[in-house]
Coordinates of C-alpha atoms and ligand atoms in Angstrom, one line a residue:
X1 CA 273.9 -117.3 117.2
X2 CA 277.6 -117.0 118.6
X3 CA 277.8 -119.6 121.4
X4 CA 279.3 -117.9 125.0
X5 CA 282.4 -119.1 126.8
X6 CA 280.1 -121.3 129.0
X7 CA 277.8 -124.1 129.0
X8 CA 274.9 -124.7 131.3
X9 CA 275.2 -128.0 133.0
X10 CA 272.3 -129.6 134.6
X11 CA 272.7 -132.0 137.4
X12 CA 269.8 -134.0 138.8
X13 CA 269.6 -134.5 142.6
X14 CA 268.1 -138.2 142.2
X15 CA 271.3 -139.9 140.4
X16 CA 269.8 -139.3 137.2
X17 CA 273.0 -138.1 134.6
X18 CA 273.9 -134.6 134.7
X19 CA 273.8 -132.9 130.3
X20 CA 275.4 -129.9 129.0
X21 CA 273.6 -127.6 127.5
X22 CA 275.0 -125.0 124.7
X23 CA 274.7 -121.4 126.1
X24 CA 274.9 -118.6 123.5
X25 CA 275.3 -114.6 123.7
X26 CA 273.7 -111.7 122.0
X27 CA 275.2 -108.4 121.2
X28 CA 274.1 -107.1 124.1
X29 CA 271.6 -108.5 127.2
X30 CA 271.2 -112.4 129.1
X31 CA 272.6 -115.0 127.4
X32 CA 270.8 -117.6 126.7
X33 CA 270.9 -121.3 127.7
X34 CA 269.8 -123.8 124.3
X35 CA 267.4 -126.4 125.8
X36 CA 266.1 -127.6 122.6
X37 CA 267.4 -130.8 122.9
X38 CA 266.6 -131.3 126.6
X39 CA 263.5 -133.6 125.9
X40 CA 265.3 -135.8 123.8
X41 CA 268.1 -135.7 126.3
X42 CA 266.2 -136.4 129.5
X43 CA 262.4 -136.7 128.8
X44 CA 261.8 -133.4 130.2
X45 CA 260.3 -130.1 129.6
X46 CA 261.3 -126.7 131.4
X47 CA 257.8 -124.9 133.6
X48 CA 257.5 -120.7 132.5
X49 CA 254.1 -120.0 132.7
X50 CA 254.4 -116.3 131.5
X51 CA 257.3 -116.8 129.7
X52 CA 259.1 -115.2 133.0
X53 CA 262.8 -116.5 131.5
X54 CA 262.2 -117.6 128.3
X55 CA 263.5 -116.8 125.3
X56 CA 261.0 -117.4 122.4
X57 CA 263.2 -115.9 119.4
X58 CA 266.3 -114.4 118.3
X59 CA 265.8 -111.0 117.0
X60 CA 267.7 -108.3 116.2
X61 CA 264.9 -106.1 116.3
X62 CA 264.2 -103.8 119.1
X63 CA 266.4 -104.2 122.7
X64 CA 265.0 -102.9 126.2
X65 CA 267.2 -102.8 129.4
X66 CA 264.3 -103.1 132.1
X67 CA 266.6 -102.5 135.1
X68 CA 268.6 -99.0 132.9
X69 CA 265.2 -97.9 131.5
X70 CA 266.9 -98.0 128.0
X71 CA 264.9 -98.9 124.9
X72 CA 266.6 -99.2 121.2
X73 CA 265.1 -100.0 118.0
X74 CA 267.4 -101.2 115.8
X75 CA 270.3 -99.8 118.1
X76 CA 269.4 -96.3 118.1
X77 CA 267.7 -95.0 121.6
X78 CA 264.0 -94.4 121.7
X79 CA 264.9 -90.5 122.8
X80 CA 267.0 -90.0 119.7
X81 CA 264.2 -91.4 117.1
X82 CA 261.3 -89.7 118.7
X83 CA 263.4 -86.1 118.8
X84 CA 264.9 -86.4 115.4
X85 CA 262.8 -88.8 113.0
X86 CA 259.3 -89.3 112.3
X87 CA 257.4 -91.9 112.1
X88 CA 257.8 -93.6 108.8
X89 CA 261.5 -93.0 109.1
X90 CA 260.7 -95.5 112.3
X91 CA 259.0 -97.8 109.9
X92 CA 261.9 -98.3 107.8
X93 CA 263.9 -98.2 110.3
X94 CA 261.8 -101.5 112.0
X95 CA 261.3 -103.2 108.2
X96 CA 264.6 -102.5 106.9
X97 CA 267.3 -102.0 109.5
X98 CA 268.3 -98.3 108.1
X99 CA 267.3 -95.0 108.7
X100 CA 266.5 -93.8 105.3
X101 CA 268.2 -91.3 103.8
X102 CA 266.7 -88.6 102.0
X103 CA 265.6 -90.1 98.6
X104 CA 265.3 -93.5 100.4
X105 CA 262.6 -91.6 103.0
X106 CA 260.9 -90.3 99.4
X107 CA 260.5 -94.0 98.2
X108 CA 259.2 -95.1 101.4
X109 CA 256.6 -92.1 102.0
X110 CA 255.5 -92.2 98.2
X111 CA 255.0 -96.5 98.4
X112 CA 253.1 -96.4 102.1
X113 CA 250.6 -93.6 100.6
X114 CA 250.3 -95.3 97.1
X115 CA 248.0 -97.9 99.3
X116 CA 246.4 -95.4 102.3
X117 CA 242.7 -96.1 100.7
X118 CA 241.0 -99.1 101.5
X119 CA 238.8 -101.4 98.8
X120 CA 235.3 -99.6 99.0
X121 CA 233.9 -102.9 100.1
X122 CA 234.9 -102.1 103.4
X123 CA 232.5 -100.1 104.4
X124 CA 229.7 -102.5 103.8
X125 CA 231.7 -104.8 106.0
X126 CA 232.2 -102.0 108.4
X127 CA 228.1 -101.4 108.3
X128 CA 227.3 -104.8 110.0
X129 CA 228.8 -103.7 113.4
X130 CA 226.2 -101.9 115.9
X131 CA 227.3 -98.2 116.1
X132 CA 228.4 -98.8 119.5
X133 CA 230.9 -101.7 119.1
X134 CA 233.9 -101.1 120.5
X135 CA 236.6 -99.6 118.3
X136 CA 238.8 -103.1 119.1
X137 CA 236.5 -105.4 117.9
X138 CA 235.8 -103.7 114.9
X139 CA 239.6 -103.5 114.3
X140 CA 239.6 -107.3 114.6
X141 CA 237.4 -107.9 112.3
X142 CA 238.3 -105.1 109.5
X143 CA 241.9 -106.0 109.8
X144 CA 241.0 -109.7 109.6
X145 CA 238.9 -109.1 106.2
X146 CA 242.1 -107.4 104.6
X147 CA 243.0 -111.0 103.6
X148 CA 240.2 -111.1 101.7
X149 CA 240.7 -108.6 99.6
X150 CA 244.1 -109.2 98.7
X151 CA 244.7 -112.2 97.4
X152 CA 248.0 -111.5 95.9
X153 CA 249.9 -110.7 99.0
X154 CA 248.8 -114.0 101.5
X155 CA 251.8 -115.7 100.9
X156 CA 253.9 -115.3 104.0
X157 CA 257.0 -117.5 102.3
X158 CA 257.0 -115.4 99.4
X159 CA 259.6 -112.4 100.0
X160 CA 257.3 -109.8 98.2
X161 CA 254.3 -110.6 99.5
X162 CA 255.2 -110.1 103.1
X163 CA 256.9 -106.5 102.0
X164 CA 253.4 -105.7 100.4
X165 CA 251.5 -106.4 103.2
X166 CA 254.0 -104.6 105.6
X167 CA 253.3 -101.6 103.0
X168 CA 249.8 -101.9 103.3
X169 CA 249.0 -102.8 106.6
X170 CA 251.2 -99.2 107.4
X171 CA 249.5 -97.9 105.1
X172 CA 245.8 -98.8 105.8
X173 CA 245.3 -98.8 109.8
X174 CA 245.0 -94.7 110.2
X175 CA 242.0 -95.3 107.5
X176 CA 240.8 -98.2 109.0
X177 CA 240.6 -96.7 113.0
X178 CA 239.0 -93.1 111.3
X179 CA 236.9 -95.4 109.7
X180 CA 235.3 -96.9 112.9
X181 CA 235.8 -93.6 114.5
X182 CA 233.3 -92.0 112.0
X183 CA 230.9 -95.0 112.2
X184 CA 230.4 -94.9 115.2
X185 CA 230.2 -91.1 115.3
X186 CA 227.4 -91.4 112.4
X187 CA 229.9 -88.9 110.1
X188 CA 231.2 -89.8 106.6
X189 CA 234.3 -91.6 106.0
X190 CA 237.0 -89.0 104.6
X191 CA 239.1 -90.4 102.5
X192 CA 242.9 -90.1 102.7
X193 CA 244.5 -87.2 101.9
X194 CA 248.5 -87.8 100.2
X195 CA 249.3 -84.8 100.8
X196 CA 249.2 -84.7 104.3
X197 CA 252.2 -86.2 106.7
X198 CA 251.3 -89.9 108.0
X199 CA 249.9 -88.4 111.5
X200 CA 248.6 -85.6 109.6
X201 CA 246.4 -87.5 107.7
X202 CA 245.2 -89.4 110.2
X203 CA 244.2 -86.2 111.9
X204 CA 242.6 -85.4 108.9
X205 CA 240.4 -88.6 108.6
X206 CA 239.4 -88.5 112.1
X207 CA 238.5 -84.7 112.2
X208 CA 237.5 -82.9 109.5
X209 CA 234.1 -83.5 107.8
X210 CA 233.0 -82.8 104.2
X211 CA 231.2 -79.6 105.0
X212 CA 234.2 -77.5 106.0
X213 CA 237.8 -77.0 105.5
X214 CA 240.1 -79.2 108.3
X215 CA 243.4 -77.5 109.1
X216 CA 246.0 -79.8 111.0
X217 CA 247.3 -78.3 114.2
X218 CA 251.4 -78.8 113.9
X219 CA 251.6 -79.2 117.6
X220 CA 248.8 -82.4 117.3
X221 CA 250.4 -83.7 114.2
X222 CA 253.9 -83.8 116.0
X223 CA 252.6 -85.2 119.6
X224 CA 250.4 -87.7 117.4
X225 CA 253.4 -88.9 115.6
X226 CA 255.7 -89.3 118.7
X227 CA 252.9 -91.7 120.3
X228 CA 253.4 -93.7 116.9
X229 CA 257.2 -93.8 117.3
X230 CA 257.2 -94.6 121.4
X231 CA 254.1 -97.7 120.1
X232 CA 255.7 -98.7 117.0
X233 CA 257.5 -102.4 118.3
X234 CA 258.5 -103.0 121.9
X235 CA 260.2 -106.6 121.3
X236 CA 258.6 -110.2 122.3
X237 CA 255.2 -108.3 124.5
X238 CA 252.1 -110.0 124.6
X239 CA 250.5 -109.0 121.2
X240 CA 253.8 -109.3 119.2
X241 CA 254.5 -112.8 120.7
X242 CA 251.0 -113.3 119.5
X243 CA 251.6 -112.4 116.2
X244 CA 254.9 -114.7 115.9
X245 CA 252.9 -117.8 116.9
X246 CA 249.7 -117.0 115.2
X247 CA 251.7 -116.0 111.5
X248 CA 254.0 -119.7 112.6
X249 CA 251.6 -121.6 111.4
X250 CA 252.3 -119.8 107.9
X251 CA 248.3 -118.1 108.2
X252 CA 248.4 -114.7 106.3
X253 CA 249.9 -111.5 107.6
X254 CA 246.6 -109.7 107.8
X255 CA 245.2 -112.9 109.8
X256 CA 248.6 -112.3 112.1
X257 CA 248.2 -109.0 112.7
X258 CA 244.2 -109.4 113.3
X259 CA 245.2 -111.7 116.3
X260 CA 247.7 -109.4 117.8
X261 CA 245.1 -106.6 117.6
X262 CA 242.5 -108.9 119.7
X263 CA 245.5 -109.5 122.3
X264 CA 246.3 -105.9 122.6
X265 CA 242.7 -105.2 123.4
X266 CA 243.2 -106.7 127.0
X267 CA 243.6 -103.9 130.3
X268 CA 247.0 -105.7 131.3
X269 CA 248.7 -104.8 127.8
X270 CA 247.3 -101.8 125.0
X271 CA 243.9 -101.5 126.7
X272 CA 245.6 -100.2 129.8
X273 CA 245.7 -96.6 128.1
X274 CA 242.1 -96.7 127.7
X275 CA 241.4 -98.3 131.8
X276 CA 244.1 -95.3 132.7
X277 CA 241.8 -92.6 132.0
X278 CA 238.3 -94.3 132.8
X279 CA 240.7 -94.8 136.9
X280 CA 241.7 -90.7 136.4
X281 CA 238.2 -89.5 135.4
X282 CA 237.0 -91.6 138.4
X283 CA 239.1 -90.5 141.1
X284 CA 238.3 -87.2 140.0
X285 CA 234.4 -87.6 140.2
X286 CA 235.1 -89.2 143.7
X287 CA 237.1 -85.9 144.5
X288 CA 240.2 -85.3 142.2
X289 CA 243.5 -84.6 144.4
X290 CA 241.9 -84.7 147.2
X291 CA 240.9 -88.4 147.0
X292 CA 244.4 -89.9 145.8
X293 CA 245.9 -90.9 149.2
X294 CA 242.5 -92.7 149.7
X295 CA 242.5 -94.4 146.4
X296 CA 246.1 -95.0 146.7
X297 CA 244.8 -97.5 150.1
X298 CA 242.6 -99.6 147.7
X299 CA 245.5 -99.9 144.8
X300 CA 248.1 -101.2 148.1
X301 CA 245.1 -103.5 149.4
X302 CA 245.4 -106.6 147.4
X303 CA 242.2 -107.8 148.4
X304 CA 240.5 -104.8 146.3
X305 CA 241.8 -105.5 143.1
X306 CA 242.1 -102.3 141.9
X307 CA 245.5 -101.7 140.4
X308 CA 247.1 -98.4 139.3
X309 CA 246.9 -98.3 135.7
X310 CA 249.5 -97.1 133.3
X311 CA 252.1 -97.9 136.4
X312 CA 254.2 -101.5 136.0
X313 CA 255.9 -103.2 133.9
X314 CA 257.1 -106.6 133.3
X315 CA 260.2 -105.8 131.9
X316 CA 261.3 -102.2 132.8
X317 CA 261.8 -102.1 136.7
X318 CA 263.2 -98.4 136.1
X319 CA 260.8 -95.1 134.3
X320 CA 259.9 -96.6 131.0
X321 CA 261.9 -94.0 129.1
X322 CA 258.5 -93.7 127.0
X323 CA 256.7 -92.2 129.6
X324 CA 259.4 -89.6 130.2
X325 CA 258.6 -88.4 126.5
X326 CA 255.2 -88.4 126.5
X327 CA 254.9 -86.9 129.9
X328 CA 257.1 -84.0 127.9
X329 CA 254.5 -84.0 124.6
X330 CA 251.6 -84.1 127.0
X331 CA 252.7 -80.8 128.3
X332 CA 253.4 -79.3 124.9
X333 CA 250.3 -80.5 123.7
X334 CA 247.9 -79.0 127.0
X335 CA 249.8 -75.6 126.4
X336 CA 249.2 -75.5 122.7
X337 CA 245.6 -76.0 123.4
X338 CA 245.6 -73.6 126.4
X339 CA 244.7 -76.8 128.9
X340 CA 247.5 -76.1 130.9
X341 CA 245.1 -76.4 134.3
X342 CA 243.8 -79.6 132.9
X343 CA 242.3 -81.2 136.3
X344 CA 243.9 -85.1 134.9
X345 CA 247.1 -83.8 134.3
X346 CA 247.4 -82.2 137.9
X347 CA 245.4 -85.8 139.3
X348 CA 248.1 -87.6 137.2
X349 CA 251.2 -85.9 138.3
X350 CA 249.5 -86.5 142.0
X351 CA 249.4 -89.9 141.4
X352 CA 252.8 -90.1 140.0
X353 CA 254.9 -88.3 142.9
X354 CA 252.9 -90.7 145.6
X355 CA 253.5 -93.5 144.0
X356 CA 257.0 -92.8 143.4
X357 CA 257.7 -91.7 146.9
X358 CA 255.6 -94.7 148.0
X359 CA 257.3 -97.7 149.4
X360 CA 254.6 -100.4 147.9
X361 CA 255.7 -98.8 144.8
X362 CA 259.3 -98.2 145.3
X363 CA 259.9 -101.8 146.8
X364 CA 258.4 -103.1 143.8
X365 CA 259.9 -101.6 141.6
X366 CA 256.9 -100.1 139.7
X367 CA 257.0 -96.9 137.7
X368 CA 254.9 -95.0 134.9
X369 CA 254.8 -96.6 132.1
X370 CA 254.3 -95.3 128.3
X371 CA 250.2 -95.5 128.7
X372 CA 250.3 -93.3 132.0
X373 CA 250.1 -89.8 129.6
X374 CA 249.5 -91.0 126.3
X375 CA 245.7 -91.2 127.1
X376 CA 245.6 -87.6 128.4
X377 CA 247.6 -86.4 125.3
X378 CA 244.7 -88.4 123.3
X379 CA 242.1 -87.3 125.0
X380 CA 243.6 -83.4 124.4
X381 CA 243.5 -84.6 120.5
X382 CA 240.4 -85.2 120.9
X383 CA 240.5 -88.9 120.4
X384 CA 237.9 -90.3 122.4
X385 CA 239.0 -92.9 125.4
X386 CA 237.4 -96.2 123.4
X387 CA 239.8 -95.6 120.8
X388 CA 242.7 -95.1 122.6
X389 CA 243.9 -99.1 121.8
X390 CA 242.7 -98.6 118.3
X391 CA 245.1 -95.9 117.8
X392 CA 248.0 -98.1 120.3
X393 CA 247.5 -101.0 117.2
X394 CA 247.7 -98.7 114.3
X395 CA 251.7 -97.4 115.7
X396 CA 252.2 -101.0 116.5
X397 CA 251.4 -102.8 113.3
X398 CA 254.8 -102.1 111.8
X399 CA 257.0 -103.7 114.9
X400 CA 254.2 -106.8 114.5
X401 CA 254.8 -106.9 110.9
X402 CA 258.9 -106.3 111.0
X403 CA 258.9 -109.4 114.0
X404 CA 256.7 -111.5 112.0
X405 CA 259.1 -110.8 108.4
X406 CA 262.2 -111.8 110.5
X407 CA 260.3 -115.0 111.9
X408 CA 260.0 -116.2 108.8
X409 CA 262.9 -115.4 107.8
X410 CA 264.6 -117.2 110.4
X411 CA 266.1 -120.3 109.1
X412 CA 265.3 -122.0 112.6
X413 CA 261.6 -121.2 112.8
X414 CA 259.7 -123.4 113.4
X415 CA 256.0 -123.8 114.0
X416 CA 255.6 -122.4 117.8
X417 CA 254.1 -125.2 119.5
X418 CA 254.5 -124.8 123.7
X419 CA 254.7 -128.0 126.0
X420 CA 252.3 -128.2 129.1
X421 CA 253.0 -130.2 132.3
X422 CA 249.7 -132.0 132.7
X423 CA 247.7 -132.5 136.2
X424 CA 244.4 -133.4 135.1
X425 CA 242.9 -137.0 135.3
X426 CA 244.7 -139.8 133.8
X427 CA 243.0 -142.3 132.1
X428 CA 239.9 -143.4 133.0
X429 CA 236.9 -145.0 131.0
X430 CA 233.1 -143.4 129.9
X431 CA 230.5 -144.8 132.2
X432 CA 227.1 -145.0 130.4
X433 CA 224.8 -141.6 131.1
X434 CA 222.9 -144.0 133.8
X435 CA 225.7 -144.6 135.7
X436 CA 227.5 -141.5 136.1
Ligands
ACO501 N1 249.2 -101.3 140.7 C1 249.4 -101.9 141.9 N2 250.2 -103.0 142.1 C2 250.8 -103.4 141.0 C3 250.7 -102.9 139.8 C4 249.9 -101.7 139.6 N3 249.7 -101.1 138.4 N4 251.5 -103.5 138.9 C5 252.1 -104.5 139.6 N5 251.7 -104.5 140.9 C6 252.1 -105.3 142.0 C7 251.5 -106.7 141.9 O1 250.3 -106.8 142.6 C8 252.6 -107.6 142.5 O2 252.6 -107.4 143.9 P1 253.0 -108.6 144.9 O3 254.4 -109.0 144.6 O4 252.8 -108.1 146.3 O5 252.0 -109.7 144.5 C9 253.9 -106.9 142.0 O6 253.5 -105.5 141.8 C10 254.5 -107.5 140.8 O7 253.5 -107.4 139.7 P2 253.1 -108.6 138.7 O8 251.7 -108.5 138.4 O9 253.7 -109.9 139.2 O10 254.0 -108.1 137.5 P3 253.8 -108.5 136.0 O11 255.1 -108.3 135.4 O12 253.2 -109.8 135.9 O13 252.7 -107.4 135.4 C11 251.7 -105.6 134.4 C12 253.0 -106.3 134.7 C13 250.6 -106.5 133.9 C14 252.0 -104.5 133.4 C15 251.2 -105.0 135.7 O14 252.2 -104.1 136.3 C16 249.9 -104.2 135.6 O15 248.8 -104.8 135.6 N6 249.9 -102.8 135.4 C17 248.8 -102.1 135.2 C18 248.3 -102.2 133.8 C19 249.2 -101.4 132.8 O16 249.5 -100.3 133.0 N7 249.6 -102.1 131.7 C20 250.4 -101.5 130.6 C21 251.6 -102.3 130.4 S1 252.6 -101.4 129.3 C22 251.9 -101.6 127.8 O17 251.3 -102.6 127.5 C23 252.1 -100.6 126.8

């Protein structure tokens, strides 16, 4: 880290002596003041529930400009990758730092679908679930029991073992999300076809059957692979935070990734895609278009607790400049398909123009974000709503995997271990049962 022109000096207002603190800039974005020695200093720790201005890493990663509406991974804009790469160009972008070139993109492509099949085993595994478990919880578990059945890659301080299980954790997650797809459908698993692009396989896996011959739609396979490069990292979130403090305690990659698939799960982060459409397909059995100004009332009354889903974000106070692209593929994708009148897509561009002309919305600052159209482009796939998250984790294993390589990496990681300003009780002694 370079330090900035400026420290940060802390003054108390009780007499107590004011410290200087080291301040230090990125290549672009805050600064950041360096308050690791502020407990030794003064015997006191800083209060950000939420993490509202904290930095919890240095990473050179992926950048977002919340108030611009600007998103780069590795430096290049989210508009440029998802118009001229695909999606395992992405992935070595993420892992590596470079676009590949075009023997380099060969290498990659040949190595991630070398591994695409999982260890027959699985499926057994898979069997103990109820056919109605929810795609997220079997994705837990499934991508949880990958540790045990490679043994030679669990060694997060060993260089090669972390680029295996980057490899096969790409590699494995569109087999592992058909997989529960078919269970719970009561089809046979199809195995992984090589042949086929990365999207196009998944496709594959998810829709054809052994009975006849599955052709992949171009227009599906492109719109499938943008939602993999808009989902593919989106720096220091929820689920990737999770996976930098759950892989700091030097567990496994697999175990890592399993815990940022349970956080994803949650309606506030990847599960807002899947709540998104359940809200659409409910304001249009209430009504469709006709109903939004009334269920518009309920979002703006806090006592109702409904929110707007796919709208907000904690970081981009601007259009997330995901949800510009995907409202762009989810209108490529309806015409391809001849859904062009699709009733959600009319209800969601409704919504959308209230709420942007809307002054609850426009004084707080809250816009689409990437999960407003991505479920309607699903659903238009043919993915069904429960696996919406499922599919949200497979684009996002690589940015959890590339964030959790350059943690440990890091010469100053450490094992994440947060401070908590206590209220409870102090002290106090056990009073036998009788007397309590
Ligand atoms: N609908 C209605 N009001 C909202 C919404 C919404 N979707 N989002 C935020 N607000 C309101 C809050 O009630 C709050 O109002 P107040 O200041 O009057 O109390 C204000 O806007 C600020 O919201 P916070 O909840 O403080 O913002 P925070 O940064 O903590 O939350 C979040 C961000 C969780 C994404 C929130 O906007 C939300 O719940 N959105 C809906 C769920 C969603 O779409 N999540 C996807 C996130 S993107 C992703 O994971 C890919």
């Amino acid at each position: 880290m370079k330090p900035a022109d400026t420290q940060a000096t802390l003054s108390f207002s009780n007499g107590r002596p004011s410290i200087d603190l080291p301040v230090y800039g990125g290549s672009i974005g805050p600064d950041v003041i360096d308050i690791r020695k502020l407990y030794a200093q003064t015997g006191m720790f800083t209060y950000d529930p939420g993490f509202l201005s904290t930095a919890s890493c240095q990473s050179s990663i992926t950048y977002i400009d919340g108030d611009k509406g600007e998103l780069l991974y590795r430096g290049y804009p989210i508009e440029q990758l998802a118009t001229h790469c695909d999606f395992l160009e992405t992935c070595h972008l993420l892992l590596y730092s470079t676009l590949p070139d075009v023997a380099g993109k060969a290498d990659f492509v040949k190595r991630v679908t070398n591994h695409t099949m999982v260890n027959e085993q699985m499926q057994f595994f898979l069997r103990g679930f109820r056919r109605d478990a929810h795609p997220m919880a079997i994705m837990t578990g499934l991508v949880g029991a990958l540790s045990a059945f490679y043994h030679d890659s669990t060694d997060i301080h060993n260089p090669e073992h972390r680029d295996i299980s980057a490899i096969r954790l790409i590699a494995k997650m569109p087999t592992l999300v058909a997989m529960a797809y078919k269970y719970s459908a009561g089809q046979p698993y199809m195995y992984p076809r090589n042949s086929l692009s990365y999207a196009g396989n998944f496709l594959h896996m998810m829709f054809a059957n052994p009975c006849e011959e599955y052709v992949v739609n171009p227009v599906l396979e492109r719109a499938l692979d943008r939602i993999f490069i808009l989902h593919a990292d989106h720096e220091q979130n929820a689920s990737t935070s999770t996976v930098r403090l759950c892989g700091s305690s030097g567990t496994n990659p697999f175990a890592a990734i399993a815990a940022g698939v349970a956080c994803l799960w949650g309606p506030a982060h990847g599960g807002a895609n899947e709540a998104c459409l359940n809200m659409l397909e409910d304001i249009q059995k209430m009504g469709g278009v006709a109903k939004v100004g009334e269920f518009m009332n309920q979002v703006k009354d806090k006592n109702s607790g409904v929110k707007l889903m796919g709208f907000g974000h904690r970081v981009y106070k601007n259009y997330d400049p995901r949800a510009k692209l995907m409202q762009e593929t989810c209108r490529e994708v309806l015409v391809a398909l001849g859904l062009e009148n699709d009733p959600l897509f009319k209800l969601a561009m409704a919504l959308e123009k209230i709420a942007l002309e809307d002054d609850y919305f426009v004084q707080r600052k809250l816009y689409p974000n990437v999960d407003f159209y991505s479920g309607i482009v699903q659903r238009a796939i043919g993915i069904p709503t429960s696996l919406f998250t499922a599919v949200f984790a497979l684009a996002r294993t690589v940015g959890w995997i590339a964030q959790l390589n350059e943690m440990i990496g890091d010469p100053e990681y450490k094992i994440g271990r947060p401070r908590q300003l206590f209220t409870g009780s102090t002290q106090r002694d056990v009073l036998p049962i009788s007397q309590r």
